[in-house]
mmCIF file of C-alpha atoms in Angstrom:
data_model
loop_
_atom_site.group_PDB
_atom_site.id
_atom_site.type_symbol
_atom_site.label_atom_id
_atom_site.label_comp_id
_atom_site.label_asym_id
_atom_site.label_seq_id
_atom_site.Cartn_x
_atom_site.Cartn_y
_atom_site.Cartn_z
ATOM 1 C CA GLU A 1 -3.369 -13.795 12.682
ATOM 2 C CA PRO A 2 -0.498 -13.183 10.405
ATOM 3 C CA GLU A 3 2.031 -11.455 11.623
ATOM 4 C CA VAL A 4 4.951 -9.246 10.594
ATOM 5 C CA THR A 5 8.045 -10.571 12.525
ATOM 6 C CA GLN A 6 11.162 -8.363 13.425
ATOM 7 C CA THR A 7 14.614 -9.283 14.344
ATOM 8 C CA PRO A 8 16.218 -8.547 16.575
ATOM 9 C CA SER A 9 13.829 -6.782 19.149
ATOM 10 C CA HIS A 10 17.083 -4.684 20.381
ATOM 11 C CA GLN A 11 20.174 -4.241 18.943
ATOM 12 C CA VAL A 12 23.429 -2.339 20.483
ATOM 13 C CA THR A 13 26.008 -1.436 18.268
ATOM 14 C CA GLN A 14 29.309 1.100 17.900
ATOM 15 C CA MET A 15 29.087 3.906 15.916
ATOM 16 C CA GLY A 16 30.524 3.164 12.436
ATOM 17 C CA GLN A 17 29.278 -0.226 12.403
ATOM 18 C CA GLU A 18 27.129 -1.893 10.090
ATOM 19 C CA VAL A 19 23.831 -3.604 11.234
ATOM 20 C CA ILE A 20 21.171 -5.385 9.541
ATOM 21 C CA LEU A 21 17.756 -5.107 10.642
ATOM 22 C CA ARG A 22 15.524 -8.239 9.474
ATOM 23 C CA CYS A 23 11.931 -8.609 8.832
ATOM 24 C CA VAL A 24 9.499 -11.320 7.719
ATOM 25 C CA PRO A 25 6.446 -9.825 6.017
ATOM 26 C CA ILE A 26 3.225 -11.549 5.781
ATOM 27 C CA SER A 27 3.482 -14.044 2.969
ATOM 28 C CA ASN A 28 0.989 -12.864 0.832
ATOM 29 C CA HIS A 29 1.691 -9.264 0.931
ATOM 30 C CA LEU A 30 3.555 -7.359 -1.990
ATOM 31 C CA TYR A 31 4.456 -4.272 -0.692
ATOM 32 C CA PHE A 32 6.826 -3.804 2.005
ATOM 33 C CA TYR A 33 8.228 -0.629 4.323
ATOM 34 C CA TRP A 34 10.407 0.566 6.672
ATOM 35 C CA TYR A 35 9.679 3.296 9.156
ATOM 36 C CA ARG A 36 11.684 4.577 11.830
ATOM 37 C CA GLN A 37 10.708 6.361 15.028
ATOM 38 C CA ILE A 38 13.290 8.129 17.158
ATOM 39 C CA LEU A 39 12.425 8.412 20.766
ATOM 40 C CA GLY A 40 9.584 10.619 21.575
ATOM 41 C CA GLN A 41 9.093 11.755 18.175
ATOM 42 C CA LYS A 42 6.588 10.720 15.208
ATOM 43 C CA VAL A 43 7.049 7.880 13.091
ATOM 44 C CA GLU A 44 8.801 8.638 9.864
ATOM 45 C CA PHE A 45 8.753 6.952 6.370
ATOM 46 C CA LEU A 46 12.135 5.541 5.310
ATOM 47 C CA VAL A 47 11.513 3.523 2.109
ATOM 48 C CA SER A 48 9.120 1.188 0.421
ATOM 49 C CA PHE A 49 9.605 -1.898 -1.488
ATOM 50 C CA TYR A 50 7.617 -3.520 -4.386
ATOM 51 C CA ASN A 51 8.518 -5.939 -7.025
ATOM 52 C CA ASN A 52 11.917 -6.562 -5.750
ATOM 53 C CA GLU A 53 12.816 -2.724 -5.952
ATOM 54 C CA ILE A 54 12.585 0.741 -4.191
ATOM 55 C CA SER A 55 9.287 2.194 -5.165
ATOM 56 C CA GLU A 56 9.539 5.646 -2.725
ATOM 57 C CA LYS A 57 12.258 6.665 -0.409
ATOM 58 C CA SER A 58 12.277 9.512 1.885
ATOM 59 C CA GLU A 59 15.135 12.087 2.091
ATOM 60 C CA ILE A 60 16.030 10.335 5.196
ATOM 61 C CA PHE A 61 16.867 7.305 3.427
ATOM 62 C CA ASP A 62 20.232 8.501 2.186
ATOM 63 C CA ASP A 63 23.184 6.194 0.845
ATOM 64 C CA GLN A 64 24.064 4.765 4.283
ATOM 65 C CA PHE A 65 20.580 2.905 3.966
ATOM 66 C CA SER A 66 19.760 -0.066 1.780
ATOM 67 C CA VAL A 67 17.062 -2.753 1.466
ATOM 68 C CA GLU A 68 16.958 -6.102 0.185
ATOM 69 C CA ARG A 69 14.838 -9.005 -0.036
ATOM 70 C CA PRO A 70 17.510 -11.953 -0.453
ATOM 71 C CA ASP A 71 14.939 -14.462 -0.517
ATOM 72 C CA GLY A 72 11.048 -14.950 -0.698
ATOM 73 C CA SER A 73 10.578 -14.483 2.854
ATOM 74 C CA ASN A 74 12.923 -11.772 4.417
ATOM 75 C CA PHE A 75 13.220 -8.243 3.893
ATOM 76 C CA THR A 76 15.935 -6.252 5.476
ATOM 77 C CA LEU A 77 17.424 -2.861 6.312
ATOM 78 C CA LYS A 78 20.977 -2.334 6.269
ATOM 79 C CA ILE A 79 22.638 0.696 7.620
ATOM 80 C CA ARG A 80 26.269 0.859 6.689
ATOM 81 C CA SER A 81 28.060 3.032 8.910
ATOM 82 C CA THR A 82 25.682 3.683 11.838
ATOM 83 C CA LYS A 83 25.571 7.309 13.468
ATOM 84 C CA LEU A 84 24.396 8.094 16.866
ATOM 85 C CA GLU A 85 21.299 9.803 15.482
ATOM 86 C CA ASP A 86 20.635 6.438 14.010
ATOM 87 C CA SER A 87 19.123 5.086 17.466
ATOM 88 C CA ALA A 88 15.660 4.852 16.937
ATOM 89 C CA MET A 89 12.787 2.141 16.668
ATOM 90 C CA TYR A 90 12.659 0.889 13.186
ATOM 91 C CA PHE A 91 9.378 -0.943 12.219
ATOM 92 C CA CYS A 92 8.760 -3.044 9.093
ATOM 93 C CA ALA A 93 5.431 -3.074 7.658
ATOM 94 C CA SER A 94 3.803 -5.016 4.767
ATOM 95 C CA SER A 95 0.578 -4.606 2.879
ATOM 96 C CA GLU A 96 -1.380 -6.678 0.263
ATOM 97 C CA VAL A 97 -2.284 -4.025 -2.193
ATOM 98 C CA ARG A 98 -0.958 -0.691 -2.851
ATOM 99 C CA PHE A 99 -3.866 1.330 -1.182
ATOM 100 C CA ASN A 100 -5.322 -1.316 0.808
ATOM 101 C CA TYR A 101 -5.723 -0.191 4.576
ATOM 102 C CA GLY A 102 -4.562 -3.645 5.649
ATOM 103 C CA TYR A 103 -0.955 -2.443 6.443
ATOM 104 C CA THR A 104 0.825 -4.514 9.275
ATOM 105 C CA PHE A 105 3.354 -3.123 11.378
ATOM 106 C CA GLY A 106 6.056 -5.321 12.810
ATOM 107 C CA SER A 107 6.848 -4.962 16.409
ATOM 108 C CA GLY A 108 9.868 -2.905 15.869
ATOM 109 C CA THR A 109 13.806 -3.390 16.668
ATOM 110 C CA ARG A 110 15.154 -0.917 18.831
ATOM 111 C CA LEU A 111 18.566 0.080 17.451
ATOM 112 C CA THR A 112 20.872 2.190 20.009
ATOM 113 C CA VAL A 113 24.071 3.428 18.678
ATOM 114 C CA VAL A 114 26.634 4.056 21.122
ATOM 115 C CA ALA B 1 3.085 22.416 6.075
ATOM 116 C CA GLN B 2 2.090 19.427 8.729
ATOM 117 C CA LYS B 3 0.169 16.687 6.786
ATOM 118 C CA ILE B 4 -1.111 15.532 10.099
ATOM 119 C CA THR B 5 -1.589 17.578 13.366
ATOM 120 C CA GLN B 6 -2.558 16.104 16.629
ATOM 121 C CA THR B 7 -2.726 18.970 19.149
ATOM 122 C CA GLN B 8 -2.938 17.166 22.434
ATOM 123 C CA PRO B 9 0.359 15.867 23.707
ATOM 124 C CA GLY B 10 -1.329 14.324 26.566
ATOM 125 C CA MET B 11 -4.963 13.385 27.600
ATOM 126 C CA PHE B 12 -6.262 11.927 30.674
ATOM 127 C CA VAL B 13 -9.862 9.934 30.995
ATOM 128 C CA GLN B 14 -11.584 8.449 33.566
ATOM 129 C CA GLU B 15 -12.164 4.713 33.315
ATOM 130 C CA LYS B 16 -15.515 3.987 31.422
ATOM 131 C CA GLU B 17 -15.440 7.762 30.383
ATOM 132 C CA ALA B 18 -15.261 8.235 26.712
ATOM 133 C CA VAL B 19 -12.335 10.086 24.927
ATOM 134 C CA THR B 20 -11.963 11.932 21.685
ATOM 135 C CA LEU B 21 -8.445 12.220 20.367
ATOM 136 C CA ASP B 22 -8.095 15.067 17.718
ATOM 137 C CA CYS B 23 -6.364 14.818 14.517
ATOM 138 C CA THR B 24 -6.542 17.299 11.480
ATOM 139 C CA TYR B 25 -4.872 16.544 7.891
ATOM 140 C CA ASP B 26 -3.926 18.439 4.814
ATOM 141 C CA THR B 27 -4.293 17.230 1.679
ATOM 142 C CA SER B 28 -5.155 18.290 -2.000
ATOM 143 C CA ASP B 29 -5.467 14.450 -2.996
ATOM 144 C CA PRO B 30 -9.127 13.860 -2.997
ATOM 145 C CA SER B 31 -8.229 10.013 -2.755
ATOM 146 C CA TYR B 32 -6.831 9.535 0.642
ATOM 147 C CA GLY B 33 -7.173 7.186 3.793
ATOM 148 C CA LEU B 34 -7.132 8.082 7.660
ATOM 149 C CA PHE B 35 -5.823 5.491 10.037
ATOM 150 C CA TRP B 36 -5.340 5.514 13.813
ATOM 151 C CA TYR B 37 -2.626 3.517 15.433
ATOM 152 C CA LYS B 38 -2.034 2.533 19.145
ATOM 153 C CA GLN B 39 1.274 2.104 20.537
ATOM 154 C CA PRO B 40 1.567 0.781 24.112
ATOM 155 C CA SER B 41 4.682 1.119 26.055
ATOM 156 C CA SER B 42 6.066 -2.108 24.624
ATOM 157 C CA GLY B 43 6.387 -0.354 21.175
ATOM 158 C CA GLU B 44 4.417 -2.175 18.602
ATOM 159 C CA MET B 45 2.145 0.037 16.495
ATOM 160 C CA ILE B 46 -1.217 -1.711 16.519
ATOM 161 C CA PHE B 47 -4.159 -0.766 13.572
ATOM 162 C CA LEU B 48 -7.135 0.668 15.369
ATOM 163 C CA ILE B 49 -9.385 1.976 12.569
ATOM 164 C CA TYR B 50 -9.673 3.159 9.038
ATOM 165 C CA GLN B 51 -11.477 5.887 7.051
ATOM 166 C CA GLY B 52 -11.256 6.429 3.241
ATOM 167 C CA SER B 53 -11.990 9.780 1.878
ATOM 168 C CA TYR B 54 -14.893 8.919 -0.154
ATOM 169 C CA ASP B 55 -16.735 6.573 2.717
ATOM 170 C CA GLN B 56 -20.022 8.382 3.342
ATOM 171 C CA GLN B 57 -20.292 6.976 6.935
ATOM 172 C CA ASN B 58 -17.855 7.270 9.838
ATOM 173 C CA ALA B 59 -15.651 4.163 10.649
ATOM 174 C CA THR B 60 -16.365 2.051 13.843
ATOM 175 C CA GLU B 61 -14.726 -0.739 15.251
ATOM 176 C CA GLY B 62 -15.703 -2.256 18.753
ATOM 177 C CA ARG B 63 -15.368 0.647 21.055
ATOM 178 C CA TYR B 64 -13.179 3.049 18.322
ATOM 179 C CA SER B 65 -15.273 5.203 16.147
ATOM 180 C CA LEU B 66 -13.796 7.846 13.869
ATOM 181 C CA ASN B 67 -15.649 11.308 13.545
ATOM 182 C CA PHE B 68 -14.856 11.971 10.122
ATOM 183 C CA GLN B 69 -15.670 15.761 9.061
ATOM 184 C CA LYS B 70 -14.393 15.989 5.509
ATOM 185 C CA ALA B 71 -14.903 19.726 4.977
ATOM 186 C CA ARG B 72 -13.132 20.459 8.052
ATOM 187 C CA LYS B 73 -10.297 18.208 7.188
ATOM 188 C CA SER B 74 -10.620 16.625 10.791
ATOM 189 C CA ALA B 75 -10.700 12.666 11.696
ATOM 190 C CA ASN B 76 -11.142 12.509 15.257
ATOM 191 C CA LEU B 77 -10.582 9.194 17.243
ATOM 192 C CA VAL B 78 -13.318 8.551 19.860
ATOM 193 C CA ILE B 79 -12.603 5.706 22.337
ATOM 194 C CA SER B 80 -16.042 4.589 24.159
ATOM 195 C CA ALA B 81 -16.053 3.248 27.564
ATOM 196 C CA SER B 82 -12.187 3.574 28.491
ATOM 197 C CA GLN B 83 -10.468 0.585 30.003
ATOM 198 C CA LEU B 84 -6.953 0.775 31.624
ATOM 199 C CA GLY B 85 -5.563 -1.036 29.082
ATOM 200 C CA ASP B 86 -6.065 1.763 26.418
ATOM 201 C CA SER B 87 -3.391 4.003 28.339
ATOM 202 C CA ALA B 88 -0.877 4.206 25.159
ATOM 203 C CA MET B 89 0.119 6.579 22.437
ATOM 204 C CA TYR B 90 -2.354 7.016 19.525
ATOM 205 C CA PHE B 91 -0.924 7.973 16.454
ATOM 206 C CA CYS B 92 -3.182 9.362 13.393
ATOM 207 C CA ALA B 93 -2.030 8.731 9.945
ATOM 208 C CA MET B 94 -2.802 9.309 6.211
ATOM 209 C CA ARG B 95 -2.153 7.614 3.319
ATOM 210 C CA GLU B 96 -2.756 9.746 -0.331
ATOM 211 C CA LEU B 97 -3.344 7.454 -3.326
ATOM 212 C CA GLY B 98 -1.658 10.184 -5.585
ATOM 213 C CA THR B 99 1.428 11.007 -4.170
ATOM 214 C CA GLY B 100 2.661 7.434 -2.934
ATOM 215 C CA ASN B 101 2.189 4.729 -0.776
ATOM 216 C CA GLN B 102 3.735 6.259 2.628
ATOM 217 C CA PHE B 103 2.268 7.134 5.752
ATOM 218 C CA TYR B 104 2.203 10.442 7.058
ATOM 219 C CA PHE B 105 2.140 10.405 10.823
ATOM 220 C CA GLY B 106 1.092 12.871 13.762
ATOM 221 C CA THR B 107 2.991 13.653 16.480
ATOM 222 C CA GLY B 108 1.000 11.176 18.694
ATOM 223 C CA THR B 109 -1.317 11.640 21.700
ATOM 224 C CA SER B 110 -0.451 10.014 25.129
ATOM 225 C CA LEU B 111 -3.485 8.800 26.728
ATOM 226 C CA THR B 112 -3.860 7.917 30.329
ATOM 227 C CA VAL B 113 -6.711 6.258 31.600
ATOM 228 C CA ILE B 114 -7.527 6.963 35.567
ATOM 229 C CA PRO B 115 -8.887 4.273 37.491
#
């Protein structure tokens, strides 16, 4: 079964450093997303991406965040200057069409900012 | 107002018994989808079941069924014949056609299956 692949599975970084979280969505999917889950809390929407541009973003997704699809397969989330409160599990997801229920999540990247 | 409310932070069920996890939602969009995801301790999000707002029948997927009561705005997940591997966090989520493509998640219910 097709999967959304995220790397790394766990990343530790120092406060103030830049991190890039990587995702390979399912190949025929057109919509891509990032969500985050702070430990013990609910999953929160960050951003959706379609046709090489951001289609929606939440208020969490401020100027320190950016997303990119640098080639035909990868989808990245960059955090420019990490803060302690950025420590969370970050999930990438992809879907085939806008409201299709086939919304597949990756296994997540656990980011720890120290 | 919360879009998705899950009022049971933790639930216990005996193996082989059925369990119902509650979810209520709030939307004014007539077109929406309701979803349940399972998150085991390993952290990944596993899609379980989907219910569209216009679906006439309750969704079922194997041992999972969704008790959809539209007038009450509830979408409870029923797991029949619980297994030890069902122990996990369960999240209810919603997408609204009119307001965007994002999921709104509830705070989750931690289910523990007792042997």
